[in-house]
Coordinates of C-alpha atoms and ligand atoms in Angstrom, one line a residue:
M22 CA -52.9 205.2 200.1
R23 CA -49.7 207.0 199.2
D24 CA -48.7 207.3 202.9
Q25 CA -49.3 203.6 203.4
A26 CA -47.1 202.7 200.4
E27 CA -44.4 205.0 201.6
R28 CA -44.5 203.4 205.1
L29 CA -44.2 199.9 203.6
R30 CA -41.3 201.0 201.4
E31 CA -39.6 202.5 204.4
M32 CA -40.2 199.3 206.4
A33 CA -38.8 197.2 203.6
N34 CA -35.8 199.4 203.5
Q35 CA -35.2 199.1 207.2
V36 CA -35.5 195.3 207.0
R37 CA -33.0 195.2 204.1
Q38 CA -30.6 197.4 206.0
Q39 CA -30.9 195.2 209.1
I40 CA -30.2 192.1 207.1
E41 CA -27.2 193.7 205.3
A42 CA -25.8 194.9 208.7
E43 CA -26.1 191.4 210.1
L44 CA -24.4 189.9 207.1
L45 CA -21.6 192.3 207.5
Q46 CA -21.2 191.4 211.1
P47 CA -17.6 190.1 211.4
H48 CA -17.6 186.3 211.9
H49 CA -15.3 185.0 214.6
S50 CA -13.5 181.7 214.9
R51 CA -13.5 179.9 218.1
V52 CA -10.0 178.9 219.2
V53 CA -9.9 175.6 221.0
A54 CA -6.5 174.4 222.3
I55 CA -6.2 170.7 223.1
S56 CA -3.5 169.9 225.6
S57 CA -2.3 167.4 228.3
G58 CA 0.2 167.1 231.1
K59 CA 1.5 163.7 230.1
G60 CA 2.3 162.8 226.5
G61 CA 0.6 160.1 224.5
V62 CA -2.8 160.4 226.2
G63 CA -4.8 161.1 223.0
K64 CA -4.5 164.9 222.2
S65 CA -3.9 164.3 218.4
T66 CA -6.5 161.6 218.3
L67 CA -9.1 163.9 219.9
A68 CA -8.1 166.9 217.8
L69 CA -8.4 165.2 214.5
N70 CA -11.6 163.2 215.2
L71 CA -13.3 166.1 216.9
A72 CA -12.4 168.4 213.9
L73 CA -14.0 165.8 211.6
V74 CA -17.2 165.6 213.6
L75 CA -17.5 169.4 213.7
C76 CA -17.0 169.5 209.9
A77 CA -19.7 166.8 209.5
Q78 CA -22.0 169.1 211.4
G79 CA -21.4 171.9 208.9
K80 CA -18.7 173.8 210.7
R81 CA -15.7 175.3 208.9
V82 CA -12.7 173.9 210.8
L83 CA -9.0 174.7 210.7
L84 CA -6.8 172.1 212.4
L85 CA -3.4 173.4 213.4
D86 CA -0.7 171.0 214.3
A87 CA 0.7 173.1 217.1
D88 CA 2.8 170.3 218.6
M89 CA 5.7 172.4 217.4
G90 CA 8.6 170.3 216.3
M91 CA 6.9 166.9 216.9
A92 CA 3.9 167.2 214.7
N93 CA 2.2 164.1 213.4
L94 CA -1.4 164.9 212.3
D95 CA -0.2 164.4 208.7
I96 CA 1.0 160.9 209.5
M97 CA -2.3 160.1 211.2
L98 CA -4.0 161.0 207.9
G99 CA -1.4 159.3 205.6
M100 CA -0.5 162.6 204.1
V101 CA 2.8 163.9 202.9
P102 CA 2.5 167.7 202.9
K103 CA 5.0 169.5 200.8
Y104 CA 5.3 172.4 203.2
N105 CA 4.8 172.8 206.9
L106 CA 5.1 175.5 209.6
F107 CA 8.8 175.5 209.4
H108 CA 8.7 176.8 205.8
M109 CA 6.5 179.6 207.0
I110 CA 8.7 180.4 209.9
Q111 CA 11.8 180.4 207.6
G112 CA 9.9 182.9 205.4
K113 CA 9.9 180.5 202.4
R114 CA 6.1 180.2 202.3
K115 CA 3.1 182.2 203.4
L116 CA 0.8 180.6 205.9
E117 CA -2.0 180.3 203.3
E118 CA 0.4 178.4 201.0
I119 CA 1.0 175.7 203.6
I120 CA -2.7 175.0 204.4
I121 CA -3.8 171.7 202.9
P122 CA -7.3 170.3 202.4
G123 CA -8.2 167.4 204.8
P124 CA -11.1 165.0 205.0
Q125 CA -14.7 166.4 205.2
G126 CA -13.6 169.8 203.9
M127 CA -11.4 170.7 206.9
S128 CA -8.2 172.7 206.4
I129 CA -5.0 171.6 208.0
I130 CA -1.8 173.4 208.8
P131 CA 0.9 170.8 209.1
G132 CA 3.6 171.2 211.7
G133 CA 7.1 170.0 211.2
S134 CA 8.5 166.9 212.9
G135 CA 11.9 166.6 214.4
I136 CA 12.6 170.3 214.1
Q137 CA 14.4 171.8 217.1
E138 CA 13.9 175.3 215.9
L139 CA 10.1 174.9 216.0
A140 CA 10.2 173.3 219.5
N141 CA 11.9 176.4 220.9
L142 CA 10.3 179.1 218.8
P143 CA 11.6 182.5 219.6
A144 CA 8.9 185.0 220.6
G145 CA 9.4 187.0 217.4
D146 CA 8.7 184.0 215.2
M147 CA 5.7 183.1 217.3
K148 CA 4.3 186.6 216.8
R149 CA 4.8 186.3 213.1
L150 CA 2.9 183.0 213.0
L151 CA 0.1 184.5 215.0
V152 CA -0.2 187.6 212.8
E153 CA -0.7 185.3 209.9
L154 CA -3.3 183.2 211.9
G155 CA -5.1 186.4 212.8
K156 CA -5.8 187.0 209.1
L157 CA -7.9 183.8 208.9
D158 CA -10.3 185.0 211.5
N159 CA -13.3 185.2 209.2
D160 CA -12.7 182.0 207.4
Y161 CA -13.4 179.4 210.1
D162 CA -15.9 178.6 212.8
F163 CA -13.4 176.6 214.8
M164 CA -9.7 176.7 214.9
I165 CA -8.5 173.5 216.8
L166 CA -4.9 173.5 218.1
D167 CA -3.3 170.2 218.7
T168 CA -0.5 171.3 221.1
G169 CA 2.3 169.4 222.7
A170 CA 2.2 167.9 226.2
G171 CA 3.4 169.6 229.3
I172 CA 4.1 173.2 230.2
S173 CA 6.7 174.4 227.7
Q174 CA 6.6 178.1 226.6
N175 CA 5.0 177.1 223.2
V176 CA 2.2 175.1 224.8
T177 CA 1.5 177.6 227.6
T178 CA 1.3 180.5 225.0
F179 CA -1.2 178.6 222.9
L180 CA -3.2 177.6 225.9
L181 CA -3.3 181.0 227.5
A182 CA -4.5 182.6 224.3
A183 CA -7.3 180.1 223.4
D184 CA -11.0 180.7 224.1
D185 CA -11.4 177.2 225.3
A186 CA -8.7 174.8 226.6
I187 CA -9.5 171.1 226.5
I188 CA -7.3 169.2 228.9
I189 CA -7.2 165.5 228.1
T190 CA -6.0 162.7 230.4
T191 CA -6.3 159.0 230.9
P192 CA -7.4 157.6 234.3
E193 CA -3.8 156.7 235.2
P194 CA -2.6 158.4 238.3
T195 CA 0.5 159.7 236.5
A196 CA -1.6 161.3 233.7
L197 CA -4.0 162.8 236.3
T198 CA -1.1 164.3 238.3
D199 CA 0.3 165.8 235.2
A200 CA -3.1 167.1 234.1
Y201 CA -3.4 168.8 237.5
G202 CA 0.1 170.3 236.9
V203 CA -1.1 171.9 233.6
L204 CA -4.2 173.3 235.3
K205 CA -2.0 174.7 238.1
S206 CA 0.3 176.4 235.6
M207 CA -2.6 177.8 233.7
D208 CA -4.1 179.1 236.9
R209 CA -0.8 180.7 237.9
A210 CA -0.7 182.4 234.5
C211 CA -4.2 183.7 235.1
Y212 CA -5.8 181.9 232.1
G213 CA -9.2 183.5 231.6
G214 CA -11.0 181.2 229.2
K215 CA -13.0 178.0 229.8
V216 CA -11.3 174.8 230.8
Y217 CA -12.8 171.5 229.6
L218 CA -11.8 168.0 230.6
V219 CA -11.9 164.9 228.5
V220 CA -11.0 161.5 230.1
N221 CA -9.6 159.1 227.5
R222 CA -9.2 155.4 227.4
V223 CA -11.8 154.6 230.1
T224 CA -13.0 151.1 230.6
D225 CA -16.6 152.1 230.9
D226 CA -18.8 155.2 231.3
S227 CA -18.8 155.1 235.1
E228 CA -15.0 155.2 235.2
G229 CA -15.1 158.3 232.9
I230 CA -17.7 160.1 235.1
L231 CA -15.9 159.2 238.3
V232 CA -12.4 160.3 237.2
A233 CA -13.8 163.6 235.8
E234 CA -15.7 164.2 239.1
K235 CA -12.5 163.6 241.1
L236 CA -10.3 165.9 239.0
K237 CA -13.1 168.5 238.9
M238 CA -13.3 168.5 242.7
V239 CA -9.6 168.8 243.2
A240 CA -9.3 171.6 240.7
Q241 CA -12.1 173.4 242.3
K242 CA -10.8 172.9 245.9
Y243 CA -7.1 173.6 245.4
L244 CA -7.0 175.9 242.3
D245 CA -10.5 177.4 242.2
V246 CA -10.7 176.3 238.6
D247 CA -14.1 175.5 237.3
L248 CA -13.3 172.4 235.2
V249 CA -16.2 171.5 232.8
D250 CA -16.6 167.8 232.0
L251 CA -16.8 167.5 228.2
G252 CA -17.1 163.7 228.4
H253 CA -14.9 160.6 228.0
I254 CA -13.7 158.3 225.3
I255 CA -13.7 154.5 225.8
N256 CA -10.5 152.5 225.4
D257 CA -11.4 151.1 222.0
A258 CA -9.3 149.0 219.6
C259 CA -10.9 151.0 216.7
V260 CA -8.9 154.0 217.8
S261 CA -5.5 152.3 217.5
E262 CA -6.7 150.5 214.3
G263 CA -7.4 153.9 212.8
I264 CA -3.9 155.1 213.7
R265 CA -2.4 152.0 212.1
Q266 CA -4.5 152.4 208.9
Q267 CA -3.7 156.2 208.9
Q268 CA -7.4 157.0 208.8
P269 CA -9.5 158.7 211.4
F270 CA -11.5 156.2 213.3
V271 CA -14.7 158.3 213.2
E272 CA -14.6 157.8 209.4
I273 CA -13.8 154.1 209.2
Y274 CA -15.7 153.1 212.3
P275 CA -18.7 155.4 212.4
R276 CA -20.7 153.1 214.7
S277 CA -18.0 152.4 217.3
R278 CA -18.4 153.5 220.9
A279 CA -15.4 155.8 220.6
T280 CA -17.1 157.6 217.6
R281 CA -20.3 158.0 219.7
N282 CA -18.1 159.4 222.5
I283 CA -16.5 162.0 220.1
V284 CA -19.9 163.0 218.7
R285 CA -21.1 163.6 222.3
I286 CA -18.0 165.7 223.0
A287 CA -18.6 167.8 219.9
E288 CA -22.3 168.3 220.8
K289 CA -21.3 169.4 224.3
L290 CA -18.7 171.8 222.9
L291 CA -21.3 173.3 220.5
A292 CA -23.8 173.5 223.3
A293 CA -21.3 175.5 225.3
H294 CA -21.3 178.0 222.4
G295 CA -25.0 178.2 222.6
E296 CA -25.5 176.3 219.4
Q297 CA -27.6 173.4 220.7
S298 CA -29.7 172.7 223.7
L299 CA -28.3 169.3 224.4
S300 CA -26.3 170.3 227.4
D301 CA -26.7 172.4 230.4
L302 CA -23.2 174.0 229.9
P303 CA -23.2 177.8 230.2
E304 CA -23.0 179.8 227.0
T305 CA -19.8 181.6 226.2
K306 CA -19.2 184.1 223.4
P307 CA -16.7 183.5 220.6
T308 CA -14.0 186.0 220.7
G309 CA -12.1 185.3 217.5
I310 CA -8.6 184.8 216.3
K311 CA -7.9 188.5 216.4
H312 CA -8.6 188.5 220.1
F313 CA -6.6 185.3 220.5
F314 CA -3.8 187.0 218.7
R315 CA -3.9 190.1 221.0
R316 CA -3.9 187.9 224.1
I317 CA -1.0 186.0 222.8
L318 CA 1.0 189.1 222.1
R319 CA 0.3 190.2 225.7
S320 CA 1.5 186.9 227.0
L321 CA 4.7 187.2 225.0
Q322 CA 5.6 190.7 226.2
Ligands
ATP7 N1 -9.5 155.8 223.2 C1 -8.4 155.1 222.8 N2 -8.5 153.8 222.7 C2 -7.5 153.0 222.3 N3 -6.3 153.6 222.0 C3 -6.1 154.9 222.1 C4 -7.2 155.7 222.5 N4 -6.8 157.0 222.5 C5 -5.5 157.0 222.1 N5 -5.1 155.7 221.9 C6 -3.7 155.3 221.5 O1 -2.8 156.1 222.1 C7 -1.8 156.5 221.2 C8 -1.4 158.0 221.4 O2 -2.5 158.8 221.0 P1 -2.2 160.3 220.5 O3 -1.1 160.3 219.5 O4 -3.5 160.9 220.1 O5 -1.7 161.0 221.8 P2 -1.0 162.4 222.0 O6 -1.4 162.9 223.3 O7 -1.3 163.3 220.8 O8 0.6 162.0 222.0 P3 1.8 163.1 222.0 O9 1.9 163.6 223.4 O10 2.9 162.2 221.6 O11 1.5 164.1 221.0 C9 -2.4 156.3 219.8 O12 -1.5 155.9 218.9 C10 -3.5 155.3 220.0 O13 -3.1 154.1 219.6
MG8 MG1 0.0 164.3 219.5

């Protein structure tokens, strides 16, 4: 009897230790950079509304306005933040002091607008920003970066360092050509993460699927980049109405087609992280902001 009790106690102890060890496992944020070749194709709209949908699904999300110098997520939310990234770069505020609470419990780091110094951030300042970001690794499930358009040093640095890059384009030939340009520059810089595609402002589902297929084929053929189609967003008056009202459309128009599109995109992204079985996308492991930070440091050297 005594032996059996001893064994049970031992087993209980092992289980407890196992649970404790799992709880102590460091949690890693997934860094998702949203970018485009051409400007004005919907990066900020996707970043904000995707962040909201992920929050609504119980994820802890940090939304960073990484369109350095031309940030406008705060405007899209009708917020007037007291401090932004520029205050942090100037050394006037710590990063945690400029984080503001957003809708659905998300956290937002506002960027500065019309600030030349941010648009051409020296490598040393970029490093300092990323050291601070690295400290937030355990606090969030997703860190979404709304970058600027094109292939500037700031954008490329953020893109290269992310776990996932979402390239967004509209079906217009100019936007598609520029999207291809970004993919090409990422390929040249040996980007190692996953590259997703979102086609915005489509007239119907079939246009979204067709445009994605074409770009996917071209990227595969000429760049050997395996572009993963994350879905499309319909051209919907709700989206521009949301911008006008300074409220995210997924909140004010939860039943719109565009909202359903964003929910589908979020589901696919989660599925890609092995969190849901909705999609056949391959599973990838989160690598965390600390890893992101290390890769960024390498790309800055
Ligand atoms: N699916 C859509 N349906 C209708 N209008 C849209 C849609 N997506 C974006 N828009 C319109 O396009 C405008 C630009 O979108 P957004 O600001 O998100 O683009 P951006 O890529 O972040 O631009 P920038 O390069 O200037 O940062 C918005 O003001 C909105 O009115
Ligand atoms: Mg933008």
